CSV table of C-alpha atoms in Angstrom, one decimal:
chain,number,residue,atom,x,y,z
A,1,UNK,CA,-9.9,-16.4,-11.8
A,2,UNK,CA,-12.8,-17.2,-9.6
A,3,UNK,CA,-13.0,-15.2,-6.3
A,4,UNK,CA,-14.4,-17.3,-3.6
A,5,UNK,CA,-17.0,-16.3,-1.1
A,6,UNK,CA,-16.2,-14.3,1.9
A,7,UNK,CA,-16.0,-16.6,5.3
A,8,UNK,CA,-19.6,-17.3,7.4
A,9,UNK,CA,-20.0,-14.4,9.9
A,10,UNK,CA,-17.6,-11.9,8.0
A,11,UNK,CA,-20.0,-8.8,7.8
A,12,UNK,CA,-22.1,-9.9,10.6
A,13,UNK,CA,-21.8,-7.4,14.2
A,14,UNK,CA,-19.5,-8.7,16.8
A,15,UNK,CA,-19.9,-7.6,20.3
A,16,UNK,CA,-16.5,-8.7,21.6
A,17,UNK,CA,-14.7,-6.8,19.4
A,18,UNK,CA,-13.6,-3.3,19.3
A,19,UNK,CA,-15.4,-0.9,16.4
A,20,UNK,CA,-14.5,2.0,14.7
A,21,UNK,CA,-17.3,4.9,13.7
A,22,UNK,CA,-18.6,6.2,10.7
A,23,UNK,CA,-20.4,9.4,10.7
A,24,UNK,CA,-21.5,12.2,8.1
A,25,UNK,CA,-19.7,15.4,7.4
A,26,UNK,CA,-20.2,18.0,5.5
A,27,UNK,CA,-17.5,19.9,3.2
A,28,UNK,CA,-17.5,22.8,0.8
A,29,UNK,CA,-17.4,22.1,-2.7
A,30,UNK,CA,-15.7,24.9,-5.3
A,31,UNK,CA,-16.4,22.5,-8.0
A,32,UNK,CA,-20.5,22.6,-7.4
A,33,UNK,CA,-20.8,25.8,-5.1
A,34,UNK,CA,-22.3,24.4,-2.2
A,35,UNK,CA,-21.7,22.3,0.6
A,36,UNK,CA,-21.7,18.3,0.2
A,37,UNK,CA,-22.0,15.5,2.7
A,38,UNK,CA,-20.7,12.2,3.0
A,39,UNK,CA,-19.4,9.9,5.2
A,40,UNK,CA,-15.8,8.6,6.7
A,41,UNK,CA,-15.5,5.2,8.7
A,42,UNK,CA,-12.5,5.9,11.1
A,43,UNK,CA,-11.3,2.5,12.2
A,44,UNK,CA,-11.2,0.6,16.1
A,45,UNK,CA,-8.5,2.7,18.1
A,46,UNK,CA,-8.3,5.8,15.6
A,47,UNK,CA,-6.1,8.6,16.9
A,48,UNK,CA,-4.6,12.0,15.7
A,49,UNK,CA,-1.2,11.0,17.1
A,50,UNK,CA,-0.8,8.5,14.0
A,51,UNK,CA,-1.4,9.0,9.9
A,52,UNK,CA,-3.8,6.8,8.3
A,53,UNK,CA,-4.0,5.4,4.4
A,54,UNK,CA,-7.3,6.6,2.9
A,55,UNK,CA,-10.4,4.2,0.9
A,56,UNK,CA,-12.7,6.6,-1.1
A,57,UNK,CA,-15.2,4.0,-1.7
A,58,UNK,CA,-17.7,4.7,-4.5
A,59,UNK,CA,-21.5,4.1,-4.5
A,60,UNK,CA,-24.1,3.0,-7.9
A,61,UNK,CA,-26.5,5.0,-10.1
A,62,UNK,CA,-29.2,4.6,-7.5
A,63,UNK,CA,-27.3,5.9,-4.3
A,64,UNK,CA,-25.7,8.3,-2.7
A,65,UNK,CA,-23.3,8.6,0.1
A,66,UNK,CA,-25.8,6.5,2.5
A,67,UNK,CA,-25.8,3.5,-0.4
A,68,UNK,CA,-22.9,1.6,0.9
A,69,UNK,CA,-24.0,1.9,4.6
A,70,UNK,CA,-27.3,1.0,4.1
A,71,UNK,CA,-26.9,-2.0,2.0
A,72,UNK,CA,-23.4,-2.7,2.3
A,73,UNK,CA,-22.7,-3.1,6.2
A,74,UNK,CA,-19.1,-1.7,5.5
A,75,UNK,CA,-18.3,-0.5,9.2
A,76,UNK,CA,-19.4,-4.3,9.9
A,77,UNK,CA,-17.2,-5.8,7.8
A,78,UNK,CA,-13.6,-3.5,8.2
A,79,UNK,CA,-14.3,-3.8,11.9
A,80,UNK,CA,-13.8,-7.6,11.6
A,81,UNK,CA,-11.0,-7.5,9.2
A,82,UNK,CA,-9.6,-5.2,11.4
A,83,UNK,CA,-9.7,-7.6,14.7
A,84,UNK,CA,-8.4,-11.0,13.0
A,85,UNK,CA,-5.3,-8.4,11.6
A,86,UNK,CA,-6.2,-8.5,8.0
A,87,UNK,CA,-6.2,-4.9,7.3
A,88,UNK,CA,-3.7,-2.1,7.2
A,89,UNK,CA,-4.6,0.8,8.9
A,90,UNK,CA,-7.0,3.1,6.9
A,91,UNK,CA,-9.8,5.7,6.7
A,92,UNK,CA,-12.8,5.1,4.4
A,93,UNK,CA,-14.6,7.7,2.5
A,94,UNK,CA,-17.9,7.2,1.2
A,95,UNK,CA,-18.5,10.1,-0.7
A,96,UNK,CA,-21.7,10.8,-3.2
A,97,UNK,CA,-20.5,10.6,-6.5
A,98,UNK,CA,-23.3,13.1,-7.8
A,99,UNK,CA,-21.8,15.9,-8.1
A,100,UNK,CA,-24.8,18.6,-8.5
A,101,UNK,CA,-26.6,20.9,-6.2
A,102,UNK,CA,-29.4,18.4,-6.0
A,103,UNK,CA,-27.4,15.3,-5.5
A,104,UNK,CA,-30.2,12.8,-4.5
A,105,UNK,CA,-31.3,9.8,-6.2
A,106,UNK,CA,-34.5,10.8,-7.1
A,107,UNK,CA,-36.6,11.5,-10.5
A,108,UNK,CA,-34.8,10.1,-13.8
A,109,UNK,CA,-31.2,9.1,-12.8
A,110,UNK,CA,-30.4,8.5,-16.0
A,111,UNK,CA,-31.1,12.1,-17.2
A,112,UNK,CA,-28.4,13.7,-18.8
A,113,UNK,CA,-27.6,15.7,-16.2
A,114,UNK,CA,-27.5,13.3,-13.2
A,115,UNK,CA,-25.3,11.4,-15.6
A,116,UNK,CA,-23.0,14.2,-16.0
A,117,UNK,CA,-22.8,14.7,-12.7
A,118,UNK,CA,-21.4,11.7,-11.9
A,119,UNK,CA,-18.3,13.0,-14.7
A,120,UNK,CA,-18.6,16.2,-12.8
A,121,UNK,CA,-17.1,14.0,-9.9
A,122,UNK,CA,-14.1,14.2,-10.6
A,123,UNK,CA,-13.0,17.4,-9.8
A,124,UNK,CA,-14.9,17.6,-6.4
A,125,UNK,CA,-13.1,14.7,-5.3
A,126,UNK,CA,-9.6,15.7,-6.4
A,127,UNK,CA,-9.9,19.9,-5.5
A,128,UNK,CA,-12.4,19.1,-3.0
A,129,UNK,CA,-13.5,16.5,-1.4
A,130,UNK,CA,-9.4,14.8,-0.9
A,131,UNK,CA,-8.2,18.5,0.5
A,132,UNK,CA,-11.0,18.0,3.1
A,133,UNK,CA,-10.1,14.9,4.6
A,134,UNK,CA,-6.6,16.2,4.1
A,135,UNK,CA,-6.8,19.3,6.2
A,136,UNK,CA,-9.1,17.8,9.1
A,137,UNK,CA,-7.9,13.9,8.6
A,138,UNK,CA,-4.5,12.7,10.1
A,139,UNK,CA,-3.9,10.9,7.0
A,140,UNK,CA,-1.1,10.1,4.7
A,141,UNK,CA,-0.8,12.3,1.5
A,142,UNK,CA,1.3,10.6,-1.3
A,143,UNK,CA,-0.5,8.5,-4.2
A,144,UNK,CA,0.6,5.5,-2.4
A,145,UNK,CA,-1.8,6.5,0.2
A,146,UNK,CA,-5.0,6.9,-1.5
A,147,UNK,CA,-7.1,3.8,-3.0
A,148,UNK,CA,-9.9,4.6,-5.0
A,149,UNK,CA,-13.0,1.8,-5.6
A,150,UNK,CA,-16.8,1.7,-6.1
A,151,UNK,CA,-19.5,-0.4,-7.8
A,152,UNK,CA,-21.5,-0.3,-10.7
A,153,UNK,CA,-21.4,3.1,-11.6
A,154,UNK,CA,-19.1,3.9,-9.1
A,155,UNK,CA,-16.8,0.9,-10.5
A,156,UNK,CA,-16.9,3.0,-14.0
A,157,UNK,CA,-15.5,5.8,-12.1
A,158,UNK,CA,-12.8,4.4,-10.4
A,159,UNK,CA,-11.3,3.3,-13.8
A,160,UNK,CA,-11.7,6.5,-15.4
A,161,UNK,CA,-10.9,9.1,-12.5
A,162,UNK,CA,-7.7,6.0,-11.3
A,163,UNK,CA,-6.3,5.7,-15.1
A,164,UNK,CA,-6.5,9.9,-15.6
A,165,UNK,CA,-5.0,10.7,-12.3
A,166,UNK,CA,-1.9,8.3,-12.1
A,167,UNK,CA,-0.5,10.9,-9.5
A,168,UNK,CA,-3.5,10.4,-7.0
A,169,UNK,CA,-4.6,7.1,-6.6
A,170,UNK,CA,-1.9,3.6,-6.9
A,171,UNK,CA,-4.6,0.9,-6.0
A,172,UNK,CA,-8.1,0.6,-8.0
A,173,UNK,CA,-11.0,-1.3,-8.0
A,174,UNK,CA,-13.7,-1.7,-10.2
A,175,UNK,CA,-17.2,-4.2,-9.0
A,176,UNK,CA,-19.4,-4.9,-11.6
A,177,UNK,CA,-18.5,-1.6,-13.5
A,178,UNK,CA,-21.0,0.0,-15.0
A,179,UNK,CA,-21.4,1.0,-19.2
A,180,UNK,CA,-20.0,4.6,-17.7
A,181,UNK,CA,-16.7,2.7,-18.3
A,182,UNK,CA,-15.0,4.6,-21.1
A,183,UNK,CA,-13.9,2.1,-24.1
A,184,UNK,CA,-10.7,0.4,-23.2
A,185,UNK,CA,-8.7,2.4,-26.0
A,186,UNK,CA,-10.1,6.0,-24.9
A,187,UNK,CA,-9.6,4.6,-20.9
A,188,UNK,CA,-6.0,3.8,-21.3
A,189,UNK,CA,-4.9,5.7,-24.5
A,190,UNK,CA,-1.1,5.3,-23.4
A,191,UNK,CA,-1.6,1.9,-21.0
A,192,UNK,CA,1.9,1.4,-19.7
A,193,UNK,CA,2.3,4.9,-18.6
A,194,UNK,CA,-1.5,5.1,-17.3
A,195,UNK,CA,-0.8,2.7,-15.2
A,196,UNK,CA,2.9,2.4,-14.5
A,197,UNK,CA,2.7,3.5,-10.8
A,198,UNK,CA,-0.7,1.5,-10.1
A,199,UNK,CA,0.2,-1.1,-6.7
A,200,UNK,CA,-3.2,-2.8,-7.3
A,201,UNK,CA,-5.6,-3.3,-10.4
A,202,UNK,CA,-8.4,-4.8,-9.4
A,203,UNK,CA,-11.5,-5.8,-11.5
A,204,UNK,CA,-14.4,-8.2,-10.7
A,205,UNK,CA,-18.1,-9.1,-11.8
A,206,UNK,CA,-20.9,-11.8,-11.1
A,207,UNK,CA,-21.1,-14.5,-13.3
A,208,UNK,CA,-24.6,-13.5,-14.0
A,209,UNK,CA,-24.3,-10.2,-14.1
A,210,UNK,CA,-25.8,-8.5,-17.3
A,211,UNK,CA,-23.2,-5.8,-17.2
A,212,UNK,CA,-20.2,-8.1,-17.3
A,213,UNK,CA,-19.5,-7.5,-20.6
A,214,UNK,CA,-18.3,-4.2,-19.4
A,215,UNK,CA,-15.5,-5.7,-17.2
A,216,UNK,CA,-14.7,-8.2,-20.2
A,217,UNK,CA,-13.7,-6.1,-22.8
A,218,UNK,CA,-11.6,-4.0,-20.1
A,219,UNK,CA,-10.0,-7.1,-19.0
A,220,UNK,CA,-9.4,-8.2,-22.7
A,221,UNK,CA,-7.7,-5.0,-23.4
A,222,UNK,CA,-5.4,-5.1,-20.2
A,223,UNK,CA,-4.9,-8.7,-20.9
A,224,UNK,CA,-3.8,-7.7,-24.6
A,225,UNK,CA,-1.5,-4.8,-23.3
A,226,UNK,CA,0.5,-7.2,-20.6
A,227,UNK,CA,-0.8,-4.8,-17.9
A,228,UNK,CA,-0.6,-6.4,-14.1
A,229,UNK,CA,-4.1,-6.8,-12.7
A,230,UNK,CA,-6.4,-8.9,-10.5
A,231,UNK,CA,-9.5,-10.0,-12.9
A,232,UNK,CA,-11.5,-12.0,-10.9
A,233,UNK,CA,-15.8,-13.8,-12.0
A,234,UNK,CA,-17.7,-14.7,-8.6
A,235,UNK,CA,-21.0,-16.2,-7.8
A,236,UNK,CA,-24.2,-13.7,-8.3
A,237,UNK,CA,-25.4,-10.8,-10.4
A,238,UNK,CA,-25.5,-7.2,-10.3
A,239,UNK,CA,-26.2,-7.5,-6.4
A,240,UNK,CA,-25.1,-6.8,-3.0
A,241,UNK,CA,-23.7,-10.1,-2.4
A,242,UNK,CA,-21.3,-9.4,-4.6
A,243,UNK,CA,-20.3,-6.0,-3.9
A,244,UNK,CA,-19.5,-6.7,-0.2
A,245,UNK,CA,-17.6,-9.6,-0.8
A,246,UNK,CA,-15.5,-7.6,-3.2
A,247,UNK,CA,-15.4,-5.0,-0.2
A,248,UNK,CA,-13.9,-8.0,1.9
A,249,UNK,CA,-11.1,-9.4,-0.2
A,250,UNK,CA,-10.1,-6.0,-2.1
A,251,UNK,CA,-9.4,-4.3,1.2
A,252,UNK,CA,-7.4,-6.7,2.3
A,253,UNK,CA,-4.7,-5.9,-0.3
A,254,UNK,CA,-4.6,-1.9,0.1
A,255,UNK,CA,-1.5,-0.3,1.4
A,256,UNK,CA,0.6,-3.8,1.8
């Protein structure tokens, strides 16, 4: 299915609307034995006397948990979503998927470290990072609750860390995932009951992208297996463009 560009204006700053904030916090990490930052975009009229669903949103090779902000303008775009009505209420967390002591993008990101860092991931976020926002976030807890997307090598992520921890996350999204994807056969070694509580399945790509062949074969596969999910091919590459009009229409579908 072709996914169709995101509306003039839609991550552009309106004044005459009301905004939410995104800021950077700091937690303590068991999993890499230091503190961590990253950053949460509460949205336009947030309050403590109400619970909120909960976006981790996942950055690329190159970035960190600034990538999406700097490049990405999501504050920008949620805050419009939110005043036309086209969003559910929800926290976004842009974590940084490194998980080592010296988590910047800097030197060789491909070493073999850096890359195993980003493997390393998944326990911050699930016996970290999540009983953070838990403990100082009024947010809603069940599985339901949590969605879990990124690009590039954050996409690759999202499909590992949603397929091997059915019990945390029901919606994931994958942009343009990266070759960190495992093969389809090791990423859902039992498909029905990998994703049997999953709300939303959600994979996309540029048409150009030379990468795609990475969201192919795992579209194939869940194509083969009869497994419900959104595969969609948009105009572009491995580029922004794309990413933040995935940001656009994938958000609109969490917690309905």
């Amino acid at each position: 299915m072709f996914l169709e560009s995101a509306p003039l204006g839609y991550d552009q700053y309106r004044e005459d609307i009301p905004h939410g904030h995104i800021t950077t916090v700091e937690y303590e990490s068991g999993t890499v034995g230091s503190k961590r930052s990253c950053m949460i975009y509460t949205p336009p009229g947030y309050t403590e006397e109400r619970k909120y669903n909960v976006l981790y949103l996942l950055h690329g090779i190159g970035g960190d948990e600034m990538e999406w902000y700097k490049h990405g303008d999501p504050q920008v775009i949620l805050d419009n979503l939110f005043a036309d009505n086209k969003l559910s209420p929800m926290i976004v967390v842009l974590p940084n998927g490194r998980a080592m002591i010296n988590d910047r993008a800097e030197g060789d990101i491909f070493a073999p470290d850096k890359i195993k860092a980003f493997e390393t991931f998944e326990s911050d976020l699930l016996h970290d990072l999540i009983p953070f926002v838990e403990s100082f976030y009024p947010v809603l807890t069940g599985s339901e609750n949590r969605a879990l997307a990124g690009l590039s090598m954050g996409g690759g992520q999202s499909l590992n860390m949603g397929f091997n921890n059915p019990d945390y996350f029901e919606w994931v999204g994958a942009f343009s995932a990266a070759p960190n994807t495992r093969d389809p056969e090791q990423l859902l070694p039992y498909p029905e009951k990998s994703t049997a509580q999953l709300r939303l399945l959600w994979l996309s790509c540029g048409e150009l992208d030379e990468l795609k062949h990475v969201s192919d074969r795992t579209h194939a596969y869940l194509k083969q297996e009869n497994i419900p999910h959104l595969w969609y091919e948009e105009s572009g590459s491995h580029d922004w463009p794309v990413w933040k009009n995935d940001l656009y229409h994938f958000s609109q579908l969490l917690f309905r």
